[in-house]
XYZ file of N, CA and C in Angstrom:
774
model
N 133.653 104.673 82.480
C 134.491 104.320 83.639
C 134.587 103.160 82.978
N 135.706 102.819 82.926
C 136.423 101.542 82.169
C 137.317 100.715 83.125
N 137.224 99.655 82.873
C 137.953 98.759 83.350
C 139.370 97.850 82.839
N 140.185 97.736 83.453
C 140.979 97.214 83.210
C 140.925 95.993 83.220
N 142.119 95.627 82.599
C 142.814 94.204 83.021
C 143.486 94.196 84.499
N 143.499 92.768 84.676
C 144.313 92.999 86.067
C 145.924 93.202 85.670
N 146.830 93.133 84.344
C 147.417 92.975 83.730
C 147.942 94.200 83.586
N 146.824 95.266 83.494
C 146.979 96.956 83.192
C 147.332 97.092 81.585
N 146.862 96.323 81.432
C 146.691 96.294 79.895
C 145.781 97.616 79.208
N 144.932 97.444 77.531
C 144.457 98.047 77.723
C 142.606 98.140 78.074
N 141.863 99.334 78.552
C 140.425 98.479 78.522
C 139.615 97.280 78.456
N 139.391 96.629 78.941
C 138.304 95.680 78.573
C 137.327 96.233 78.260
N 136.331 96.831 78.519
C 135.112 97.644 78.160
C 134.814 99.473 79.295
N 134.450 99.557 77.959
C 134.155 101.127 78.921
C 132.657 101.501 78.926
N 131.014 101.949 79.610
C 130.639 102.695 79.617
C 130.548 104.273 79.829
N 129.657 104.488 78.854
C 129.806 106.248 78.480
C 128.632 106.503 79.783
N 127.798 105.564 81.043
C 126.709 106.001 81.415
C 126.947 105.810 82.935
N 126.136 106.543 83.717
C 126.045 105.617 85.462
C 125.670 104.356 85.081
N 125.777 103.819 86.098
C 124.751 102.395 87.121
C 124.082 102.930 87.824
N 123.871 104.098 88.184
C 123.240 104.383 89.469
C 121.781 103.977 89.367
N 121.229 103.954 88.478
C 119.715 103.566 88.641
C 119.247 102.223 88.458
N 120.250 101.702 88.483
C 120.806 100.268 88.271
C 120.205 99.869 89.828
N 121.388 100.553 90.680
C 122.354 100.648 91.497
C 121.637 100.453 93.054
N 119.892 101.549 92.351
C 119.390 102.181 93.379
C 117.830 101.339 93.225
N 118.208 99.927 92.770
C 117.279 98.608 92.902
C 118.474 97.625 93.354
N 119.419 97.547 92.750
C 119.650 95.605 93.126
C 121.051 96.263 93.773
N 121.599 97.774 94.227
C 122.276 97.781 95.356
C 123.477 97.469 94.579
N 125.053 97.099 94.694
C 126.146 96.727 94.599
C 126.917 95.156 94.602
N 126.295 95.169 93.103
C 126.190 93.544 92.537
C 127.172 93.506 92.026
N 128.901 92.037 92.198
C 129.422 91.503 91.399
C 129.255 89.466 91.322
N 129.148 90.100 89.754
C 128.158 89.113 89.799
C 128.853 87.611 88.815
N 130.102 88.067 88.399
C 131.573 87.551 87.665
C 132.826 87.381 89.325
N 133.969 86.642 88.264
C 134.867 86.653 89.198
C 135.735 87.946 87.772
N 135.128 87.532 87.370
C 136.370 88.874 86.099
C 135.303 90.174 86.248
N 134.040 90.780 86.817
C 134.296 91.987 87.553
C 135.066 92.358 89.302
N 135.486 90.646 89.563
C 136.158 91.765 90.313
C 137.899 91.783 90.472
N 138.532 91.644 89.414
C 139.358 91.223 88.153
C 139.658 92.747 87.826
N 138.466 93.299 87.902
C 138.545 94.370 86.735
C 138.513 95.118 87.941
N 138.302 95.223 89.185
C 138.233 96.291 90.604
C 139.380 96.148 90.692
N 140.282 96.053 91.155
C 142.076 95.374 90.849
C 142.336 96.512 90.272
N 143.434 97.088 90.613
C 144.836 98.031 89.943
C 146.068 97.070 89.425
N 146.580 97.741 89.139
C 147.591 96.284 88.252
C 148.509 96.179 88.531
N 149.108 97.012 89.591
C 150.075 96.556 91.164
C 149.707 95.988 92.670
N 147.922 95.178 92.193
C 147.885 95.097 93.300
C 148.121 95.670 94.576
N 147.601 96.878 94.807
C 148.447 97.553 95.504
C 146.691 98.312 96.298
N 146.093 98.556 95.161
C 144.528 98.763 95.708
C 143.662 98.085 95.088
N 142.646 97.628 95.637
C 141.632 96.861 95.409
C 140.700 97.720 95.397
N 139.407 97.960 94.791
C 137.760 98.533 94.967
C 137.128 97.629 95.535
N 136.500 98.514 96.434
C 135.410 97.180 97.484
C 134.889 96.264 96.038
N 134.703 95.470 96.458
C 134.404 94.266 95.935
C 132.726 93.414 96.136
N 132.678 94.309 97.920
C 130.560 93.543 98.499
C 129.947 94.227 97.822
N 129.183 92.690 97.739
C 128.586 92.640 97.105
C 127.174 94.069 98.495
N 126.445 94.822 97.876
C 125.879 95.843 99.031
C 124.949 96.275 99.035
N 124.088 96.137 99.673
C 122.816 97.075 99.374
C 122.549 98.904 99.510
N 121.700 99.006 98.176
C 121.426 100.870 98.359
C 120.597 101.171 99.830
N 120.882 102.265 99.505
C 121.121 103.004 101.276
C 120.018 104.251 100.196
N 118.893 104.863 100.651
C 117.931 105.796 99.861
C 117.143 106.685 100.768
N 116.401 107.607 100.171
C 115.531 107.859 100.427
C 114.795 109.024 100.575
N 113.937 109.158 101.622
C 112.331 109.147 100.906
C 111.619 110.401 101.942
N 110.758 111.385 101.355
C 110.468 112.590 101.698
C 111.617 112.967 102.418
N 112.962 113.422 102.570
C 113.419 113.863 103.168
C 113.096 115.474 103.823
N 113.655 115.340 104.430
C 113.964 117.047 105.185
C 114.436 118.414 104.464
N 115.539 117.997 104.080
C 115.089 118.337 102.946
C 114.904 118.983 101.974
N 113.286 117.854 100.455
C 112.832 117.395 100.283
C 111.186 118.231 100.582
N 110.857 118.366 102.268
C 109.893 118.826 102.523
C 110.379 120.496 103.110
N 111.536 121.150 103.970
C 111.933 122.020 103.378
C 111.970 122.421 102.110
N 112.086 122.472 100.742
C 112.105 122.688 99.664
C 110.329 123.146 99.403
N 109.256 122.414 99.560
C 107.748 122.285 99.646
C 107.595 123.692 100.552
N 108.267 123.528 101.582
C 107.629 124.903 102.584
C 108.302 126.081 101.625
N 109.258 126.018 101.034
C 110.347 127.390 100.718
C 108.499 127.847 99.286
N 108.471 126.825 98.684
C 107.698 127.099 97.456
C 106.209 127.654 97.491
N 106.191 127.090 98.619
C 104.192 127.516 99.262
C 104.567 128.300 99.702
N 105.775 129.431 100.341
C 106.014 130.271 100.707
C 106.177 131.370 100.377
N 107.023 130.739 98.742
C 107.508 132.434 97.823
C 105.222 132.530 97.136
N 105.512 131.450 97.404
C 103.756 131.790 95.730
C 102.609 132.344 96.724
N 102.487 132.360 98.364
C 102.267 133.387 99.358
C 103.135 134.694 99.610
N 103.604 135.140 98.866
C 104.545 135.733 99.158
C 104.850 136.559 100.352
N 105.799 135.757 100.545
C 106.066 135.516 101.886
C 108.118 134.660 102.121
N 108.468 135.706 101.819
C 109.744 135.449 101.181
C 110.566 135.732 101.748
N 110.882 136.535 103.270
C 111.422 136.001 104.942
C 111.386 134.478 105.121
N 109.933 134.064 105.059
C 109.348 133.017 105.500
C 110.203 131.866 104.104
N 110.447 131.845 103.545
C 110.912 131.018 102.584
C 112.587 131.191 102.554
N 112.855 132.530 102.352
C 114.420 132.348 102.575
C 115.165 131.680 103.607
N 114.368 130.987 105.051
C 113.818 130.400 105.481
C 114.593 128.734 105.695
N 113.219 128.938 105.136
C 113.185 126.938 104.450
C 114.153 126.643 103.571
N 114.614 127.957 102.577
C 115.221 127.425 101.560
C 116.831 126.774 101.856
N 117.346 128.292 103.117
C 118.279 127.745 103.302
C 118.383 126.451 104.315
N 117.628 126.247 104.774
C 117.847 125.155 105.798
C 117.700 123.554 104.842
N 116.809 123.470 103.050
C 116.705 122.558 102.766
C 118.383 121.995 101.939
N 119.291 123.829 101.782
C 119.835 123.014 100.985
C 121.133 122.799 101.887
N 121.161 123.494 103.369
C 122.501 122.210 104.266
C 121.736 120.899 104.215
N 120.586 120.554 104.201
C 119.853 119.070 104.456
C 120.008 118.748 103.857
N 120.009 118.627 101.977
C 120.112 118.444 101.097
C 121.820 118.106 100.775
N 123.081 118.829 101.019
C 124.087 118.434 100.997
C 124.502 117.614 101.905
N 123.548 117.429 103.228
C 124.545 116.339 104.742
C 123.665 114.917 103.807
N 122.681 115.330 103.603
C 122.477 114.031 103.544
C 122.743 113.325 102.241
N 123.191 114.006 100.858
C 124.168 113.444 99.731
C 125.479 113.119 100.364
N 125.771 113.797 101.355
C 127.371 113.679 102.056
C 126.845 111.965 102.665
N 125.913 111.643 103.655
C 125.919 111.091 104.156
C 125.794 109.609 103.106
N 124.470 109.561 101.587
C 124.249 108.434 101.724
C 125.910 108.022 100.163
N 126.649 108.756 99.691
C 127.708 108.459 99.979
C 128.425 107.949 100.759
N 128.565 107.685 101.129
C 129.489 106.926 102.929
C 129.389 105.721 102.985
N 127.365 105.719 103.073
C 126.574 104.574 103.609
C 126.721 103.690 102.572
N 126.561 104.591 100.786
C 126.541 103.296 99.354
C 128.118 103.405 99.459
N 128.658 103.508 99.959
C 130.711 103.668 99.966
C 131.075 103.883 98.556
N 130.360 105.250 97.920
C 130.949 106.071 96.706
C 131.830 105.981 96.357
N 132.874 105.527 95.395
C 134.681 106.026 95.446
C 135.031 107.120 95.505
N 135.827 107.033 96.160
C 136.546 108.415 96.803
C 135.942 108.852 98.038
N 134.784 108.080 98.771
C 134.285 108.822 99.862
C 135.882 107.908 101.250
N 135.753 108.511 102.031
C 137.245 107.958 102.400
C 136.435 106.734 103.252
N 135.612 106.492 103.336
C 135.572 105.364 104.303
C 135.505 104.229 102.996
N 135.874 104.217 101.682
C 136.229 102.748 101.028
C 137.023 102.292 100.138
N 138.039 101.350 101.225
C 138.813 100.695 100.782
C 138.854 101.490 99.260
N 140.431 101.647 99.584
C 141.485 101.212 98.155
C 140.628 102.712 96.666
N 139.722 103.028 96.863
C 139.245 104.091 96.238
C 139.457 105.469 96.165
N 141.128 105.300 96.287
C 141.766 106.830 96.029
C 143.078 107.074 96.800
N 143.675 107.546 96.744
C 144.893 107.530 97.492
C 146.338 107.399 96.539
N 146.207 106.836 95.381
C 146.872 105.929 94.897
C 147.387 106.865 93.277
N 147.196 108.405 93.746
C 147.642 109.194 92.766
C 147.615 110.711 93.916
N 148.583 110.835 94.359
C 149.128 112.505 94.832
C 147.920 113.776 94.810
N 147.823 113.484 93.715
C 146.432 114.702 93.457
C 144.720 113.899 94.005
N 145.146 113.142 94.128
C 143.261 112.753 94.683
C 142.804 113.322 96.188
N 141.772 113.130 96.191
C 141.420 113.719 97.119
C 140.034 112.761 97.780
N 139.755 112.512 99.024
C 138.385 112.422 99.247
C 136.912 113.186 99.117
N 135.972 112.308 98.436
C 134.512 113.840 98.441
C 133.959 113.558 99.759
N 134.071 113.517 100.656
C 133.938 113.999 101.991
C 133.651 115.706 102.459
N 132.299 115.965 102.334
C 131.532 116.966 103.317
C 132.652 117.695 104.041
N 133.676 119.010 103.591
C 134.115 119.385 104.792
C 133.435 120.492 105.121
N 134.711 121.184 106.530
C 133.813 122.031 107.215
C 134.130 123.559 106.079
N 133.331 124.270 105.937
C 132.640 125.491 106.032
C 132.125 125.548 104.358
N 132.159 124.132 103.432
C 132.056 123.560 102.277
C 129.778 123.941 101.735
N 129.302 123.866 102.440
C 128.154 124.792 102.848
C 128.209 126.150 102.346
N 129.115 126.807 103.457
C 128.986 128.286 103.949
C 129.468 128.960 101.900
N 129.974 128.539 102.598
C 130.884 128.811 100.792
C 129.931 128.283 99.566
N 129.552 127.597 99.131
C 128.306 127.208 98.642
C 127.411 128.130 98.591
N 126.289 128.784 99.898
C 125.405 129.619 99.840
C 126.085 130.998 99.510
N 127.048 131.140 99.433
C 127.856 132.389 99.375
C 127.898 132.461 97.705
N 127.571 131.612 97.038
C 128.005 131.455 95.173
C 126.056 132.155 94.298
N 125.677 133.388 94.392
C 124.828 134.069 93.935
C 124.210 133.319 93.151
N 124.520 132.290 92.236
C 123.201 130.822 91.979
C 122.653 129.923 92.876
N 123.304 129.752 93.744
C 122.764 129.205 95.391
C 121.827 130.292 96.072
N 122.441 131.400 96.334
C 122.060 132.559 97.385
C 120.129 132.831 97.597
N 120.037 133.107 98.333
C 118.719 133.373 97.855
C 118.383 134.863 97.720
N 119.097 135.117 96.692
C 118.883 136.655 96.483
C 118.182 136.988 94.774
N 118.158 137.831 94.607
C 117.466 138.412 93.322
C 116.460 138.948 93.492
N 115.389 138.662 91.938
C 114.071 139.145 92.054
C 113.174 137.541 92.455
N 111.345 138.606 93.201
C 111.059 137.382 93.181
C 110.868 135.789 92.021
N 110.951 137.014 91.666
C 110.380 135.311 90.001
C 111.902 134.120 90.069
N 113.330 134.791 90.503
C 114.184 134.168 90.282
C 114.393 133.773 91.303
N 114.057 134.158 92.628
C 113.909 133.190 93.878
C 112.950 132.061 93.827
N 112.265 132.227 93.119
C 111.211 131.331 93.216
C 111.510 130.328 92.334
N 112.459 131.060 91.398
C 113.242 129.824 89.881
C 114.145 128.294 90.860
N 114.730 129.655 91.375
C 115.773 128.710 92.284
C 115.716 127.210 93.115
N 114.143 128.173 94.152
C 113.620 127.008 94.390
C 113.627 125.516 93.754
N 113.270 125.657 92.542
C 112.465 125.059 91.747
C 113.577 124.321 91.433
N 114.734 125.130 90.781
C 116.124 124.039 90.598
C 116.509 122.922 91.306
N 116.503 123.774 92.988
C 117.112 123.470 94.320
C 116.762 121.545 94.247
N 115.290 121.817 93.699
C 114.399 120.164 93.658
C 114.816 119.655 92.502
N 115.248 119.842 91.587
C 115.324 119.471 90.369
C 116.966 118.971 90.790
N 118.036 119.813 91.135
C 118.798 119.034 92.048
C 119.226 117.873 93.132
N 118.375 117.755 94.515
C 117.881 116.965 95.243
C 117.356 116.186 94.983
N 116.552 116.265 93.759
C 115.864 114.720 93.229
C 117.012 114.191 92.477
N 117.652 114.346 92.387
C 119.123 113.914 91.063
C 118.507 112.373 90.839
N 118.308 111.308 92.254
C 118.335 110.038 92.112
C 117.627 109.595 92.284
N 115.989 110.890 91.885
C 115.194 110.172 91.504
C 114.510 110.960 90.286
N 114.568 110.047 89.110
C 114.293 110.593 87.452
C 112.804 111.113 87.769
N 111.795 109.642 87.694
C 110.354 110.318 88.427
C 110.303 111.874 88.805
N 110.785 111.724 89.920
C 110.803 113.074 90.598
C 111.273 114.050 89.905
N 111.937 114.358 89.523
C 112.109 114.875 88.283
C 111.621 115.763 87.222
N 111.400 114.341 86.546
C 109.884 114.834 85.317
C 108.780 115.613 86.173
N 108.385 114.879 87.478
C 107.456 116.002 87.478
C 107.089 116.960 88.133
N 108.421 117.714 88.688
C 109.061 118.717 88.575
C 108.795 119.519 87.431
N 109.956 118.687 86.690
C 110.482 119.865 85.308
C 109.033 120.182 84.707
N 108.002 118.859 84.651
C 106.754 119.422 83.838
C 105.615 120.470 84.848
N 105.779 120.320 86.224
C 104.958 121.416 86.747
C 105.456 122.855 87.117
N 106.630 122.723 86.977
C 107.462 124.062 86.636
C 107.706 124.660 85.671
N 108.493 124.283 84.480
C 108.576 124.798 83.161
C 110.198 125.650 83.237
N 110.506 124.774 84.969
C 112.359 124.616 84.920
C 112.707 123.760 84.609
N 113.916 123.561 84.105
C 115.009 124.637 83.622
C 114.398 125.061 82.987
N 114.578 126.795 82.691
C 113.817 127.501 81.643
C 115.175 127.816 80.934
N 114.737 127.790 78.778
C 115.496 128.275 78.103
C 116.338 129.155 78.687
N 114.563 131.062 79.619
C 115.882 131.653 79.168
C 116.510 131.560 81.002
N 116.532 131.017 81.417
C 117.165 131.234 82.595
C 118.568 131.802 82.473
N 118.625 132.446 83.884
C 120.385 133.451 83.672
C 121.068 132.501 84.648
N 120.056 131.854 85.707
C 120.606 130.654 86.083
C 121.540 129.596 85.729
N 120.699 128.993 85.382
C 120.759 127.793 84.640
C 119.598 127.394 83.577
N 120.273 127.571 81.965
C 119.490 127.947 81.053
C 119.371 126.207 80.914
N 118.077 125.950 80.126
C 118.081 124.627 79.890
C 118.214 124.830 78.555
N 119.161 123.531 78.081
C 119.713 122.893 76.583
C 118.760 122.922 75.928
N 118.671 122.941 74.835
C 117.514 122.286 73.738
C 118.492 121.540 72.814
N 117.578 119.889 72.806
C 119.096 119.297 72.362
C 117.802 118.793 70.772
N 118.552 118.455 69.697
C 117.606 118.477 68.227
C 116.632 117.450 68.381
N 117.731 116.220 68.545
C 116.782 114.912 68.477
C 116.005 114.594 69.618
N 115.559 114.726 70.454
C 113.960 115.018 72.079
C 114.457 116.773 71.819
N 113.509 117.143 70.862
C 112.958 118.359 71.248
C 112.238 118.337 72.371
N 111.566 119.531 72.804
C 111.410 119.658 73.699
C 109.604 119.522 74.016
N 109.211 120.332 73.190
C 108.087 120.109 72.597
C 106.993 118.362 71.624
N 108.366 117.573 71.880
C 107.894 116.000 71.366
C 108.037 114.877 72.961
N 108.347 115.380 73.891
C 108.240 115.178 75.619
C 107.167 114.779 75.620
N 107.105 113.923 76.391
C 105.907 113.736 76.527
C 104.462 113.842 77.063
N 104.085 114.388 78.108
C 102.449 115.450 79.479
C 102.994 113.936 79.937
N 102.260 112.647 79.227
C 101.460 111.736 80.435
C 101.942 109.731 79.174
N 102.086 109.358 80.411
C 101.882 107.488 79.156
C 100.922 107.496 78.728
N 100.931 106.725 77.807
C 100.317 106.303 76.828
C 99.083 105.011 77.001
N 97.911 105.247 76.578
C 96.634 104.504 77.136
C 97.366 102.738 77.495
N 97.573 102.829 76.498
C 97.505 101.060 75.625
C 96.398 100.404 74.730
N 96.158 99.807 74.234
C 95.576 99.381 73.396
C 94.521 99.041 74.660
N 92.492 98.966 73.299
C 91.792 98.782 73.810
C 91.564 97.643 72.918
N 91.313 96.008 73.249
C 90.984 94.947 72.837
C 89.476 94.579 72.526
N 89.176 93.596 71.625
C 87.718 93.710 71.045
C 86.937 92.839 72.547
N 88.512 92.397 72.653
C 87.558 91.194 73.526
C 88.104 90.812 74.875
N 88.555 92.749 75.553
C 88.122 93.218 76.777
C 86.891 93.993 76.944
N 86.581 93.257 78.274
C 85.051 92.961 79.422
C 84.813 94.163 78.883
N 85.784 95.199 80.204
C 85.849 96.959 79.938
C 86.214 97.951 79.132
N 85.675 97.074 78.129
C 86.579 98.097 76.111
C 85.886 99.127 76.071
N 84.203 99.161 76.996
C 83.514 100.272 76.807
C 83.483 101.707 78.060
N 83.456 100.794 78.883
C 83.935 101.856 80.595
C 85.384 102.690 79.690
N 86.185 102.110 79.361
C 87.860 102.725 79.192
C 87.770 103.976 78.236
N 86.648 102.891 77.080
C 86.599 104.617 75.994
C 86.123 105.812 76.670
N 85.136 105.303 77.380
C 84.100 106.583 78.213
C 85.095 107.235 78.717
N 85.379 106.585 80.012
C 86.561 107.312 80.430
C 87.786 108.379 80.002
N 88.672 107.252 79.065
C 88.941 108.142 78.277
C 88.504 109.534 77.849
N 87.726 109.835 77.493
C 86.668 109.810 76.602
C 86.740 111.353 77.244
N 86.110 111.074 78.481
C 85.761 112.082 79.621
C 86.557 112.631 80.813
N 87.844 112.118 79.879
C 89.162 113.438 80.180
C 89.390 114.179 79.548
N 89.344 113.674 77.494
C 89.524 114.366 76.753
C 91.383 113.418 76.549
N 91.097 111.844 76.318
C 92.430 111.576 75.796
C 92.221 110.610 75.091
N 93.687 110.320 74.483
C 93.256 109.610 72.321
C 93.815 108.143 73.441
N 92.578 107.182 73.095
C 93.660 105.808 72.654
C 94.959 105.599 72.068
N 96.078 105.053 72.855
C 97.397 105.508 71.717
C 97.806 104.487 72.042
N 99.028 103.847 71.683
C 99.765 102.797 71.829
C 101.299 102.508 71.003
N 101.004 103.521 70.562
C 102.372 103.654 68.841
C 103.885 104.806 69.721
N 103.871 104.601 71.300
C 105.410 104.274 71.804
C 104.967 105.571 72.705
N 106.189 106.296 72.632
C 105.577 107.647 74.195
C 106.419 109.151 73.550
N 106.893 108.920 72.349
C 106.939 110.172 71.471
C 105.942 110.105 70.013
N 105.110 110.901 70.646
C 104.313 111.477 69.572
C 103.691 112.645 69.615
N 102.906 113.181 68.864
C 102.135 115.128 69.167
C 101.416 114.372 70.023
N 100.074 113.103 70.310
C 99.246 113.081 71.544
C 99.772 112.847 72.628
N 101.083 112.251 73.210
C 101.089 112.417 74.158
C 101.970 113.526 74.712
N 102.449 114.607 73.572
C 103.345 115.400 73.608
C 102.414 117.258 74.181
N 100.509 116.620 73.697
C 100.163 117.633 73.995
C 98.860 117.514 74.658
N 98.263 116.074 75.650
C 97.237 115.873 76.099
C 97.504 115.285 76.931
N 96.857 116.521 77.881
C 97.045 116.219 79.602
C 96.143 115.448 80.438
N 96.435 114.719 81.505
C 96.114 115.096 81.799
C 95.688 115.332 83.347
N 94.762 115.511 84.444
C 94.524 117.020 85.398
C 94.903 117.685 85.727
N 96.025 117.193 86.785
C 97.445 117.487 86.848
C 98.043 118.579 86.371
N 98.073 118.010 84.954
C 99.293 118.660 84.204
C 98.102 120.067 83.583
N 97.119 119.894 83.790
C 96.351 120.632 82.803
C 96.823 122.871 82.451
N 96.803 122.838 83.403
C 97.369 124.418 83.786
C 99.133 124.793 84.178
N 99.733 123.563 83.905
C 101.073 123.832 83.850
C 101.664 123.974 83.191
N 102.901 125.226 83.418
C 103.622 125.462 82.040
C 104.412 124.622 80.971
N 104.270 125.283 79.321
C 105.069 123.808 78.702
C 106.584 123.845 79.109
N 107.298 123.280 78.375
C 108.630 122.356 78.688
C 109.207 123.981 78.315
N 109.990 123.963 79.805
C 111.541 125.188 79.508
C 111.223 126.858 79.530
N 110.104 126.552 79.424
C 109.454 127.723 79.701
C 109.157 128.749 80.978
N 109.571 128.044 81.965
C 109.479 128.693 83.206
C 107.389 129.156 83.928
N 107.866 129.326 84.858
C 106.174 130.184 85.388
C 106.208 130.883 85.215
N 104.724 130.964 84.695
C 103.914 132.775 84.677
C 103.671 133.104 85.182
């Protein structure tokens, strides 16, 4: 995201990250006149929206429900039923994100004043007729392949649908093992700085102090679950290997479902 000053000189600031997560909590806010000025193009012909605006989100959407139903159907070897749920889920997901883009006035949506049109090569991002059908004809999205590949596609679409909800992405990746390193659909990439083997499976317990009246109770509870008391940060061998009960039989990160 580049922010130019009003005179059109070099960018006054640059961020390499999205403010989406912050917007999910605070909405779109402009706290100073300089932010409003930065949102105005040099020739004043287009001004990006500078009105404070609440965030519109979605919870337990129709797409999410149908993806779960598709997953359950595949796990029960009901591929025909799974396809019905899967196809509905992807259409619902695209339609939902289209509505969110409109309601949240995402840049380049047609109802957002001044966010596109000043460059002849630009256009709106609105959902167009036939785009969902075109997407579903792509083998990466179509409910085709082996049973294992179909199940993988369901999990991948769950991850994609949860783009706005990082916690759900984490939980889905942890319980499913996808994206998989060996995938032919969407292979997982290995990052040397944060290898999969160091990604935590749970939160730290926090330290138990001597003046804690429930210290003995806490120690006994953690011991009963096989958990080590730790407060040494998120990236360590304890948190990467010790699991809570819902995670006991889940696959390793990136290994896919066995």
